[in-house]
mmCIF file of C-alpha atoms in Angstrom:
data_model
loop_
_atom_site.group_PDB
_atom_site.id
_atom_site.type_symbol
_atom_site.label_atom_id
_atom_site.label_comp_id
_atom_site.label_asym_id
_atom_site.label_seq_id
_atom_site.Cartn_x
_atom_site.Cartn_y
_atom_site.Cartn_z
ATOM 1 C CA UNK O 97 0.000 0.000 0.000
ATOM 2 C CA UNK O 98 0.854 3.812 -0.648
ATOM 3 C CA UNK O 99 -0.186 6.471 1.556
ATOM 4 C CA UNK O 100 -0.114 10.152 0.236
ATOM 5 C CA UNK O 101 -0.349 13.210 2.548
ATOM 6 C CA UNK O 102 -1.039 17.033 2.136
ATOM 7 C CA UNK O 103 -2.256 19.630 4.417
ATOM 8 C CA UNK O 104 -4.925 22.306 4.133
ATOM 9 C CA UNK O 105 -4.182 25.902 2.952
ATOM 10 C CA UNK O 106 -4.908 29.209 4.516
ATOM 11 C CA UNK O 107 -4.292 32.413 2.083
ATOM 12 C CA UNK O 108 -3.133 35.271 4.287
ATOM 13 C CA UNK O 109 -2.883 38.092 1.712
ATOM 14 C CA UNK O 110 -3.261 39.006 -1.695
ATOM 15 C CA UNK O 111 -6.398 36.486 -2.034
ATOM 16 C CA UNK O 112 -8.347 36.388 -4.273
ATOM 17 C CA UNK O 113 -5.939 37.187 -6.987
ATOM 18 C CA UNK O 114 -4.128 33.823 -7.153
ATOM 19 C CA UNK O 115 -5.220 33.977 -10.937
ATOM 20 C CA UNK O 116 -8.739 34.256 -10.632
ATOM 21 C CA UNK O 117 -9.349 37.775 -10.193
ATOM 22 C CA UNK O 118 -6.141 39.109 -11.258
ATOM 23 C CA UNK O 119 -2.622 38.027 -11.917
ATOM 24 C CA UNK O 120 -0.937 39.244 -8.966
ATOM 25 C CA UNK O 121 0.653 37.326 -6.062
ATOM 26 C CA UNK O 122 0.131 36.033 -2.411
ATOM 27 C CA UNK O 123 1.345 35.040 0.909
ATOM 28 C CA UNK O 124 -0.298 31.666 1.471
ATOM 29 C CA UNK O 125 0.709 29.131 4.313
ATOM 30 C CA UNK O 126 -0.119 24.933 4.732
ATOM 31 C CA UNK O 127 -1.656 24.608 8.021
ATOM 32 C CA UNK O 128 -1.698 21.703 10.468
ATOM 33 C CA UNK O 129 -4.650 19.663 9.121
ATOM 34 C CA UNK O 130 -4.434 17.229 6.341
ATOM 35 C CA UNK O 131 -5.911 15.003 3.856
ATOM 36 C CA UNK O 132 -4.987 11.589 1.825
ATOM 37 C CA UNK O 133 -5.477 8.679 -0.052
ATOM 38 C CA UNK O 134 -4.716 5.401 0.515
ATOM 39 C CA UNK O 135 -3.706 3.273 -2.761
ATOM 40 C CA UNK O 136 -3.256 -0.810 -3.826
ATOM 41 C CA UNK O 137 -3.443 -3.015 -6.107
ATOM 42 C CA UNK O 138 -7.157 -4.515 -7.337
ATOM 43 C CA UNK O 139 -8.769 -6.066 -10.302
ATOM 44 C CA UNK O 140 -10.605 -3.018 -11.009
ATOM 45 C CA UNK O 141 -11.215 0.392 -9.864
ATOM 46 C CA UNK O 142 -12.698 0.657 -6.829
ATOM 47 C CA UNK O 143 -12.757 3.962 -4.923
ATOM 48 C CA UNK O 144 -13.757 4.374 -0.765
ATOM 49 C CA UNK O 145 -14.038 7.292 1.707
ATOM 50 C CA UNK O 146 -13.860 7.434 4.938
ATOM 51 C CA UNK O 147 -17.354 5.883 6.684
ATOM 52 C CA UNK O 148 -17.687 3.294 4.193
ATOM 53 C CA UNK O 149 -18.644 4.546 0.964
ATOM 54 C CA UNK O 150 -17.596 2.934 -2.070
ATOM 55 C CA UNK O 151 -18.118 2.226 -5.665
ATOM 56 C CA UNK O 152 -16.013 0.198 -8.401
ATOM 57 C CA UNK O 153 -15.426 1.178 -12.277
ATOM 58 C CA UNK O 154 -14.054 -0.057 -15.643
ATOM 59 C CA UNK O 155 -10.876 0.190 -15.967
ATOM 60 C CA UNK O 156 -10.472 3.260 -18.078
ATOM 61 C CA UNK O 157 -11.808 6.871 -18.220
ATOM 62 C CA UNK O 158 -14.474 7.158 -16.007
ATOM 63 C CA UNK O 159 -17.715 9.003 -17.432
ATOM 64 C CA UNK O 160 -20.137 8.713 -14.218
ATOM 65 C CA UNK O 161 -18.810 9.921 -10.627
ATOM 66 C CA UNK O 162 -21.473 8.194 -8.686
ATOM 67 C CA UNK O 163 -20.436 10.342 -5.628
ATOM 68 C CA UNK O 164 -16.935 10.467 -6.421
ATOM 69 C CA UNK O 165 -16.674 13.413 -8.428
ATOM 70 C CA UNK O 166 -13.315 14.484 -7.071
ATOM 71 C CA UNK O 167 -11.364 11.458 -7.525
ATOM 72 C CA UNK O 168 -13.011 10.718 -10.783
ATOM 73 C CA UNK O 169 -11.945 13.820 -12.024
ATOM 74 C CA UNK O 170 -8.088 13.441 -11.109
ATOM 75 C CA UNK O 171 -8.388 10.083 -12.872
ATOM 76 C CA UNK O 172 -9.395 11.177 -15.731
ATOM 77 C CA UNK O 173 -7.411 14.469 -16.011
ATOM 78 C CA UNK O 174 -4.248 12.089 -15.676
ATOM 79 C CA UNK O 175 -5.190 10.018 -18.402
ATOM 80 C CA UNK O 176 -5.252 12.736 -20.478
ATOM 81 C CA UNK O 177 -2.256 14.685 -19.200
ATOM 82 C CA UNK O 178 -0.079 11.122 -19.155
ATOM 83 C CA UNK O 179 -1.451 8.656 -22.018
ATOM 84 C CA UNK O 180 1.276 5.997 -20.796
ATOM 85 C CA UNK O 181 -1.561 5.493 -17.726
ATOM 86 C CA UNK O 182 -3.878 4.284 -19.677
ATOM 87 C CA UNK O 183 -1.873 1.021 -20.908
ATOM 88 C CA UNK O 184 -0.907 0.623 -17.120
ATOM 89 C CA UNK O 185 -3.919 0.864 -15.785
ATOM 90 C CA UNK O 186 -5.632 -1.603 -18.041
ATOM 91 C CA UNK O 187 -2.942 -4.152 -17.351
ATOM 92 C CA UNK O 188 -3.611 -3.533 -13.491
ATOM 93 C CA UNK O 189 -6.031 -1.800 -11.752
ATOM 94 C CA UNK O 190 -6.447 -0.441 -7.439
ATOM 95 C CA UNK O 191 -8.243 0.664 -5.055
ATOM 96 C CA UNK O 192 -7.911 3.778 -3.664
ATOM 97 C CA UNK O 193 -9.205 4.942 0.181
ATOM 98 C CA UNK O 194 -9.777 9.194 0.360
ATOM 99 C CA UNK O 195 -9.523 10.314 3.524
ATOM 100 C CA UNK O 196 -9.310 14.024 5.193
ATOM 101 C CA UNK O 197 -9.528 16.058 8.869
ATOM 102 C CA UNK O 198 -10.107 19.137 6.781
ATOM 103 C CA UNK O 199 -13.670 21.048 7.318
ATOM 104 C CA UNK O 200 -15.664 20.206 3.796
ATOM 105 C CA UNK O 201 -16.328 23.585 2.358
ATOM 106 C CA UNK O 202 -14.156 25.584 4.906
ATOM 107 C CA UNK O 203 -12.250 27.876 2.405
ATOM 108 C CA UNK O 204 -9.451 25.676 3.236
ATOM 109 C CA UNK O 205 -9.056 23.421 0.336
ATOM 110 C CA UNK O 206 -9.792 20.905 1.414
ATOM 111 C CA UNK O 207 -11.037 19.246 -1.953
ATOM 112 C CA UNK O 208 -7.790 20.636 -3.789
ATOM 113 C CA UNK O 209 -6.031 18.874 -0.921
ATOM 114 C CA UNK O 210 -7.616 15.311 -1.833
ATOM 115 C CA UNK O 211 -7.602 15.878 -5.689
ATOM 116 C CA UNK O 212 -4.035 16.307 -5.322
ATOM 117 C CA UNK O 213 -3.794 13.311 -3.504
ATOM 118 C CA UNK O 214 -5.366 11.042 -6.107
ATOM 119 C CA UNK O 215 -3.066 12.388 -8.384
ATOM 120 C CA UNK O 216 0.233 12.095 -6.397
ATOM 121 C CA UNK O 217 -1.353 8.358 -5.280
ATOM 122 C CA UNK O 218 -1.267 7.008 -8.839
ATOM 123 C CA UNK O 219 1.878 8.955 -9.884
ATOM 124 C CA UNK O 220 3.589 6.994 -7.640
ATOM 125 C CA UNK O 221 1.189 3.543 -7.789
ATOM 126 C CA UNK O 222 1.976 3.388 -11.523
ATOM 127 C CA UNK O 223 5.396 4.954 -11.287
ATOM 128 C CA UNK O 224 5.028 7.644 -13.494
ATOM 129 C CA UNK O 225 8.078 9.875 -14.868
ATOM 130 C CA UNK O 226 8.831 11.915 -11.451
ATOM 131 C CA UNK O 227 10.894 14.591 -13.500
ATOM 132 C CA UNK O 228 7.982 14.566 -16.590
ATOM 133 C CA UNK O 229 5.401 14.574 -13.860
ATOM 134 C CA UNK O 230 7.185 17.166 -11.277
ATOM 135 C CA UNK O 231 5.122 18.551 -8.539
ATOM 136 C CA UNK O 232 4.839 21.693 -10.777
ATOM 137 C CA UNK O 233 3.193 19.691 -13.438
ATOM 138 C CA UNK O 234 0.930 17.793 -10.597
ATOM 139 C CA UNK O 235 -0.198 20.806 -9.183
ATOM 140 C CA UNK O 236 -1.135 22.474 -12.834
ATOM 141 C CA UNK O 237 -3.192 19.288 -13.870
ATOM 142 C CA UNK O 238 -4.640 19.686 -10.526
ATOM 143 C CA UNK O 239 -5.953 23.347 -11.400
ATOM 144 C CA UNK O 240 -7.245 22.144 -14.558
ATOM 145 C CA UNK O 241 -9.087 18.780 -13.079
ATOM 146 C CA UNK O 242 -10.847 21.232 -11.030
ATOM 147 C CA UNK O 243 -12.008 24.012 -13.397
ATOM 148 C CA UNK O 244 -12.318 21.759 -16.587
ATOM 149 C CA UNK O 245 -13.631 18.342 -15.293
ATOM 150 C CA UNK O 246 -15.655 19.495 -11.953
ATOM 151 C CA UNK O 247 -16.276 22.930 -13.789
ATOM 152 C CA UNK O 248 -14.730 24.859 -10.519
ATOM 153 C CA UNK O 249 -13.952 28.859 -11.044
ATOM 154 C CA UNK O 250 -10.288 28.308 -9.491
ATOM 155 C CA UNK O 251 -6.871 29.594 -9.516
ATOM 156 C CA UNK O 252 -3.549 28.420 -8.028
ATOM 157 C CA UNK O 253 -2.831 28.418 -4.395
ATOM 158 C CA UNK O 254 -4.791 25.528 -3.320
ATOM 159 C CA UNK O 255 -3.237 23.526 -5.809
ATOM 160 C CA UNK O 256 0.411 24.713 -4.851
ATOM 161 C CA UNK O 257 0.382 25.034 -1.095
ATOM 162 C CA UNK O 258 -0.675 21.783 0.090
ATOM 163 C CA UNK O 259 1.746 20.418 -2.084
ATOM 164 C CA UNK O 260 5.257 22.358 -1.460
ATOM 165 C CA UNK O 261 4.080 23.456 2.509
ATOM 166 C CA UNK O 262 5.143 26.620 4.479
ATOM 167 C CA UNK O 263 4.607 30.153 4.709
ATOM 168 C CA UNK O 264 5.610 31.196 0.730
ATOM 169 C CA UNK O 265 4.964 34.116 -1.890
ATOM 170 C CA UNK O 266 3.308 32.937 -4.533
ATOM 171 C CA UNK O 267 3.344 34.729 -8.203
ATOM 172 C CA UNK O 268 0.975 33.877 -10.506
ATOM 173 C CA UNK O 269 2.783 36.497 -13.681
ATOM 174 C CA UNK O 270 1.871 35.429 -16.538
ATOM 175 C CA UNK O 271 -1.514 33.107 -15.279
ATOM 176 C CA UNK O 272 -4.212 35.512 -15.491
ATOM 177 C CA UNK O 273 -5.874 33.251 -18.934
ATOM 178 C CA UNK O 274 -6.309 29.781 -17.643
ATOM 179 C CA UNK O 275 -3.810 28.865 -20.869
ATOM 180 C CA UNK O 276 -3.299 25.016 -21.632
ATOM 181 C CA UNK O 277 -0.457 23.610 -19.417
ATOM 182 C CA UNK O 278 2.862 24.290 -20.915
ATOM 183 C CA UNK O 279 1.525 27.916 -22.482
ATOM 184 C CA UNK O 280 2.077 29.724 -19.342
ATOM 185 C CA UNK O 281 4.416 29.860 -16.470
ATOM 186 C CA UNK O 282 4.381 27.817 -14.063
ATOM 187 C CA UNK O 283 3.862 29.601 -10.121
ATOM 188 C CA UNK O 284 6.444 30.746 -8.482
ATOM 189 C CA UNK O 285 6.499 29.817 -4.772
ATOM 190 C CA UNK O 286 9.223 31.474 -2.832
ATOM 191 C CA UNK O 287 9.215 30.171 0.783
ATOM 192 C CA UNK O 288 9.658 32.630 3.577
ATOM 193 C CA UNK O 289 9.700 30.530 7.180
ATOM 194 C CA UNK O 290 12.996 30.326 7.605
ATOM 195 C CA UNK O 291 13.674 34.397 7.214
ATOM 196 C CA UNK O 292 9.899 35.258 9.133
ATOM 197 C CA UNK O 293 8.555 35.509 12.507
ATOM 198 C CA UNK O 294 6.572 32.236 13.601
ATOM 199 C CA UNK O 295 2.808 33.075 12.640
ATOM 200 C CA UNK O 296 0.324 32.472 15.494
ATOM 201 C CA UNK O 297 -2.944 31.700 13.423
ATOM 202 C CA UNK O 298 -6.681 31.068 14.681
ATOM 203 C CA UNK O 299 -9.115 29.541 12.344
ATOM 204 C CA UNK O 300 -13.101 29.934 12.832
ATOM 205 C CA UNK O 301 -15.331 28.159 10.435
ATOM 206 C CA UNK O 302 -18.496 30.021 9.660
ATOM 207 C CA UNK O 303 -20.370 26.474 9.616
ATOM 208 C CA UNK O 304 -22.134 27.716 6.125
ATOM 209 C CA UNK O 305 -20.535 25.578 3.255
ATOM 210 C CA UNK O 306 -20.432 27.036 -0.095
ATOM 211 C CA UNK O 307 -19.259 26.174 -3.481
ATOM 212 C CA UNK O 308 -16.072 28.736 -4.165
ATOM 213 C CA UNK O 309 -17.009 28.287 -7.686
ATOM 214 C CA UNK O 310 -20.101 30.095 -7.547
ATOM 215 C CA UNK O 311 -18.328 32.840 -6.007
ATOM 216 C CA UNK O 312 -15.290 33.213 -8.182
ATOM 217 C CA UNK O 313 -17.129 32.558 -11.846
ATOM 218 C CA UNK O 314 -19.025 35.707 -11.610
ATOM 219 C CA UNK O 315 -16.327 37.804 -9.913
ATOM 220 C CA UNK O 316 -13.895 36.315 -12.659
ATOM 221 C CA UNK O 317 -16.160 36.873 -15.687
ATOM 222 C CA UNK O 318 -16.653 40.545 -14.599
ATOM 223 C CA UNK O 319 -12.576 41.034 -14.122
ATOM 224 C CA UNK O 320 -12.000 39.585 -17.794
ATOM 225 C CA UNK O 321 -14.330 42.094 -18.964
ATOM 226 C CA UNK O 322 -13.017 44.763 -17.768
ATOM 227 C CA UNK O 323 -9.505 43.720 -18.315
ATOM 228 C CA UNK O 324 -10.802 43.108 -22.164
ATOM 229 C CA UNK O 325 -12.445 47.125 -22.272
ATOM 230 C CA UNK O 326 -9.213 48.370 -20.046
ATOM 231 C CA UNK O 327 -11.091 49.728 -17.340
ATOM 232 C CA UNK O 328 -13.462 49.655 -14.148
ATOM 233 C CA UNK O 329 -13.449 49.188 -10.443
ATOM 234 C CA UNK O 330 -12.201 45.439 -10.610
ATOM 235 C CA UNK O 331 -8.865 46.468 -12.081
ATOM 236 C CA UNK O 332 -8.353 49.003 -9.533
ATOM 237 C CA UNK O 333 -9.524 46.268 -6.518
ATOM 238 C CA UNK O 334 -7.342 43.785 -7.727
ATOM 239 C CA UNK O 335 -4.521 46.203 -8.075
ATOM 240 C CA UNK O 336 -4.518 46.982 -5.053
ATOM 241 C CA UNK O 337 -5.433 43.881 -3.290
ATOM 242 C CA UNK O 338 -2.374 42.586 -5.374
ATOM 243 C CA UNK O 339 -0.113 45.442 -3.446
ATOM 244 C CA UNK O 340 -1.234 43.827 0.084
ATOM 245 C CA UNK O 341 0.977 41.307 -0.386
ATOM 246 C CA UNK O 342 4.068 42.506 -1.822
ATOM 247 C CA UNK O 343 3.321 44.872 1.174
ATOM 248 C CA UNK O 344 3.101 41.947 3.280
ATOM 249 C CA UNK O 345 5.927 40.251 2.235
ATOM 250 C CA UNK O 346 8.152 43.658 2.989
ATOM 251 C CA UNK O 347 6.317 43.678 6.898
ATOM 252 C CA UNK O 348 6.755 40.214 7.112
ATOM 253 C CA UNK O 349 10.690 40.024 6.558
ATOM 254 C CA UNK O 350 10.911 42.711 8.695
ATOM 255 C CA UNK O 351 9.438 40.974 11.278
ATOM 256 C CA UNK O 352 6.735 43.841 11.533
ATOM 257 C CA UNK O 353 3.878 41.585 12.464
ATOM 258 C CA UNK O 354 1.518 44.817 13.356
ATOM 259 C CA UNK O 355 2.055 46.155 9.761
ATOM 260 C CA UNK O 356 1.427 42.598 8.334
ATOM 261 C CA UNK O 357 -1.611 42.454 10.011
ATOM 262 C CA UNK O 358 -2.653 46.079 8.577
ATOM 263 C CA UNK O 359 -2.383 44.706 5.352
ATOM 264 C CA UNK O 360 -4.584 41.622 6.258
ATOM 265 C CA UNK O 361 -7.310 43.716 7.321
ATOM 266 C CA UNK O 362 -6.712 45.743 4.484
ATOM 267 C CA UNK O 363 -7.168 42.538 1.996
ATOM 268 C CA UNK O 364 -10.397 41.628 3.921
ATOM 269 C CA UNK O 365 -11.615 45.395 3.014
ATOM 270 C CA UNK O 366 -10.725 45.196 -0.377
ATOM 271 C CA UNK O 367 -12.805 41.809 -0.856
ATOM 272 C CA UNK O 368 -15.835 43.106 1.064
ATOM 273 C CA UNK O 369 -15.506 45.874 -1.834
ATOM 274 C CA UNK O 370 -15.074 43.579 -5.172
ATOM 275 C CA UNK O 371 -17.821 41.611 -3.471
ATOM 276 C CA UNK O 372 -20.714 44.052 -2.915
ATOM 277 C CA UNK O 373 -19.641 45.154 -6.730
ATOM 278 C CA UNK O 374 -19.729 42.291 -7.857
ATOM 279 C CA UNK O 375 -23.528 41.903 -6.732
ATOM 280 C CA UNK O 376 -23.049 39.942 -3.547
ATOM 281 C CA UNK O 377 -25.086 41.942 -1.722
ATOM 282 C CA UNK O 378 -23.631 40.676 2.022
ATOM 283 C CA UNK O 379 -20.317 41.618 0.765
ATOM 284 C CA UNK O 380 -17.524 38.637 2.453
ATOM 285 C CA UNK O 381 -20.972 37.624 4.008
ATOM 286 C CA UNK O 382 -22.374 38.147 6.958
ATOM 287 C CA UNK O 383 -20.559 35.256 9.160
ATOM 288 C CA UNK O 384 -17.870 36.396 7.977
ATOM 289 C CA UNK O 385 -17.768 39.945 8.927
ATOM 290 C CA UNK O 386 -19.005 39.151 12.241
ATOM 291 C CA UNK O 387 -16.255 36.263 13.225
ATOM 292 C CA UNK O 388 -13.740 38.985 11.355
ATOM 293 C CA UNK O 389 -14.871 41.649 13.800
ATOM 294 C CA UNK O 390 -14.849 39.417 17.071
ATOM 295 C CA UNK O 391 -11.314 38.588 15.990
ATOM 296 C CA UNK O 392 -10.382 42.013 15.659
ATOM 297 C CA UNK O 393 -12.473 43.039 19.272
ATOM 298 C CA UNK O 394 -10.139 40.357 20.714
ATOM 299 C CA UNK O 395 -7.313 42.092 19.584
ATOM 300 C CA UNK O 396 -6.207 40.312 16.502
ATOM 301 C CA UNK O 397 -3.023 42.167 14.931
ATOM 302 C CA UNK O 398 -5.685 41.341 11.420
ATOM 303 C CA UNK O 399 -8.255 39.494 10.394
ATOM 304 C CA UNK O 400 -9.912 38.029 6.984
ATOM 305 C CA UNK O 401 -11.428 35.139 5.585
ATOM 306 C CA UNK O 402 -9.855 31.957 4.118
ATOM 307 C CA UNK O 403 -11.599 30.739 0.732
ATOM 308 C CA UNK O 404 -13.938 32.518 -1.579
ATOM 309 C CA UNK O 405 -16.052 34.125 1.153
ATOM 310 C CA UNK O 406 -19.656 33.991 1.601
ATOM 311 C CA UNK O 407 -19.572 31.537 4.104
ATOM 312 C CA UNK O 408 -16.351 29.184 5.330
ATOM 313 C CA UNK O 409 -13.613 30.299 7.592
ATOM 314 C CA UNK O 410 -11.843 33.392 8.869
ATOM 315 C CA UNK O 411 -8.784 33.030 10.412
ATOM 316 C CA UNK O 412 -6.836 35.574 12.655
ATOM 317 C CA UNK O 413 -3.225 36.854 12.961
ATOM 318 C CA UNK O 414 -2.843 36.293 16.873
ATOM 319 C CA UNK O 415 -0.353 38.183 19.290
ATOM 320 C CA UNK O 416 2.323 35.789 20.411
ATOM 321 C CA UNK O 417 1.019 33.187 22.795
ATOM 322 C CA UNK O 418 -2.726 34.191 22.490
ATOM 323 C CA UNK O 419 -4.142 32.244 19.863
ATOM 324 C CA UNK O 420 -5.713 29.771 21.812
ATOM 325 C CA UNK O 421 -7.402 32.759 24.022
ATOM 326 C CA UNK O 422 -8.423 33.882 20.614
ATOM 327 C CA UNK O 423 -10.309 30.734 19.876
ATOM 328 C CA UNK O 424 -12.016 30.921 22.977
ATOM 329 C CA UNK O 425 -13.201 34.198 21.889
ATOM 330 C CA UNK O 426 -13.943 32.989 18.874
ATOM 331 C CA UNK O 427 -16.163 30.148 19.729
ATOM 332 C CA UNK O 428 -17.760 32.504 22.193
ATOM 333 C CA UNK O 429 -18.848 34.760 19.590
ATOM 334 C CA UNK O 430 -20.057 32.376 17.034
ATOM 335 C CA UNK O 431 -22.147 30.913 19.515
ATOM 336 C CA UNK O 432 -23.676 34.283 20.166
ATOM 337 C CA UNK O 433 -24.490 34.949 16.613
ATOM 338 C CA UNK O 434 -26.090 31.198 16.422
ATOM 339 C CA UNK O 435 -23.509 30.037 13.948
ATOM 340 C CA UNK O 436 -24.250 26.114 14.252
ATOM 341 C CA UNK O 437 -21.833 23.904 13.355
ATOM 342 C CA UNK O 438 -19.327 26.623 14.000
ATOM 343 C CA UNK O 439 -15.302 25.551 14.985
ATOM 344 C CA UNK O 440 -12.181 27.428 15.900
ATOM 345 C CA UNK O 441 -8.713 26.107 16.758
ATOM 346 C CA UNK O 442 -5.401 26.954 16.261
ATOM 347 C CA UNK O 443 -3.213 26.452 13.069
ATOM 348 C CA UNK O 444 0.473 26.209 13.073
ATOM 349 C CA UNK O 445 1.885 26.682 9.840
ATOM 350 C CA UNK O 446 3.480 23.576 8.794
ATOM 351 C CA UNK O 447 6.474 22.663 6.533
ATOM 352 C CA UNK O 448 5.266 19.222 6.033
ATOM 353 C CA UNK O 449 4.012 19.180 2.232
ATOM 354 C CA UNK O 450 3.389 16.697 0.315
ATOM 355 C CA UNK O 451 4.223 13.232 1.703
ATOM 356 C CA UNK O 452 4.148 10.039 0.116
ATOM 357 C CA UNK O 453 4.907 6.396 2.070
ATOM 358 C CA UNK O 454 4.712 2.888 1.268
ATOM 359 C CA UNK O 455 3.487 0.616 3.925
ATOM 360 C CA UNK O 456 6.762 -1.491 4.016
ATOM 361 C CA UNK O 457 9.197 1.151 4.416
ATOM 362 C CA UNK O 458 7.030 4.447 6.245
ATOM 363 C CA UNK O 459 9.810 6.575 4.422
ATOM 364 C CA UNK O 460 8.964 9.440 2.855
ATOM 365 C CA UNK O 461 9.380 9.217 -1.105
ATOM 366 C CA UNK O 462 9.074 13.252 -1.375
ATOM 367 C CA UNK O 463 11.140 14.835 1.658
ATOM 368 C CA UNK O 464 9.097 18.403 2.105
ATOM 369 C CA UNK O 465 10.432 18.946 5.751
#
């Protein structure tokens, strides 16, 4: 058996312009929860979560999900990205356990984090070209699973983060069109924990789950628009939502945490803006706001949510040694606005990316530590 790894993301700044909105940059960091997939040899394809679902396929591309849209749709993104799979798998087929601690619909990617993992699962199951099929390229097919097999509105940091870890800068130059893998650059992820402060960060969920798709598709096809004409508000929003985290990333190798968090509660501004003009009449929405402003109340040095808004998580930039006083404060208030269903804990950022094992050796096949 192989066992493949990844943790959940958290964008800090800069969000949403990790190619969706805009082609700017951000400061994203992989967070102590994580997600996986179990794989090994079968007769056929047979795919299981967690709890005991499961259903078994042809061996081949798969045209009907039945409840496993996400792992369907890494399958058959592979086949097409690496055509040598397809003689493999018909010569031997697996089965292939999902599992995940990550919120569903959180704003934490949580399904990029097990899409990722199918992939990475049968790269190394079938033992796919590692240099062909770098964890560039994985990530990339993982973008394009999402928005051209599930039909997801998506950019690039939930595809990146999970798998290469830490607190980084990401640039997303040259991304802005969605262009076929190999016509544009690939991200550049430029890892900052070893030159930053450690970042004390509190997560709330909202408990409302949302698709981030139906968020980002309208905000996207506005922004293409006006990029098209060469003018209105959205170029101006993402502009300057782009300059929070170049800002950032000068406060945050300063080890200014106070101006970091300025521009973190400057981001969540900026998004409350593009959102109302982009029709969303609640703005971030209205969980949101409220577990934003708690956070900030309980003296967060900034606050803003984690995902596409609308519902999901916040998360919070904590003094040092406070965070877990700040999830107490969080819970408290989420239970006074009646937000059932409702979590907060504290995330360390982690440097633990993507991990792969095999059950006879519990090595690590991609050291990310």
């Amino acid at each position: 058996m192989i066992r493949v790894s990844l943790p959940a993301r958290i964008n800090i700044v800069g969000s949403p312009t990790d190619a969706v909105e805009g082609a700017y940059a951000t400061i994203s960091a992989a967070v102590a929860l994580r997600g996986g997939a179990d794989i090994e040899p079968a007769q056929s394809i047979e795919l299981c979560r967690r709890g005991g679902r499961s259903a078994t396929f042809a061996k081949a591309a798969i045209t009907e999900h039945h409840g496993f849209a996400l792992e369907t749709a890494a399958i058959n993104a592979l086949l097409r990205f690496a055509p040598e799979l397809g003689a493999q798998l018909s010569r031997r087929g697996f089965t292939l356990n999902t599992w995940t601690d990550v919120p569903a619909s959180s704003g934490l990617a949580g399904s990029s984090v097990l899409l990722i993992a199918v992939l990475a699962a049968l790269r190394a199951f079938y033992a796919l070209d590692a240099r062909r099929y770098n964890d560039y390229v994985l990530a990339e097919i993982a973008q394009r699973a999402e928005e051209h097999d599930l039909g997801v509105v998506c950019g690039f940091a939930d595809r990146y983060v999970p798998i290469f870890a830490d607190v980084a800068y990401l640039s997303y130059h040259g991304k802005l069109w969605h262009a076929p893998l190999g016509e544009e650059p690939y991200v550049t992820y430029e890892k900052l924990g070893a030159h930053v402060p450690p970042l004390e960060l509190c997560v709330a969920t909202t408990g409302v789950q949302r698709d981030s798709g139906s968020v980002h598709e309208p905000m996207r096809r506005r922004y293409l628009e006006e990029r098209r004409r060469g003018r209105g508000s959205l170029l101006e929003l993402s502009r300057q939502l782009g300059e929070t985290a170049w800002r950032g990333k000068i406060a945050l190798l300063a080890g200014d945490l106070v101006a970091f968090g300025k521009q973190i509660d400057r981001n969540q501004k900026l998004i409350d803006d593009m959102m109302r003009d982009c029709g969303f009449t609640g703005g971030a929405g209205e969980e949101v706001n409220c577990l934003v402003a708690a956070a900030r109340q309980a003296g967060a040095l900034g606050a803003k949510l984690t995902g596409a808004g609308g519902g999901g998580a916040i998360f919070a930039l904590a003094q040092s040694g406070l965070a877990s006083a700040m999830a107490d404060r969080l819970r408290e208030a989420a239970t006074r606005a009646g937000l059932k269903g409702s979590e907060a804990f504290v995330l360390p950022v982690t440097t633990r990316g993507l991990v792969v094992e095999h059950a006879d050796q519990q090595t690590s096949m991609t050291p990310t530590d």
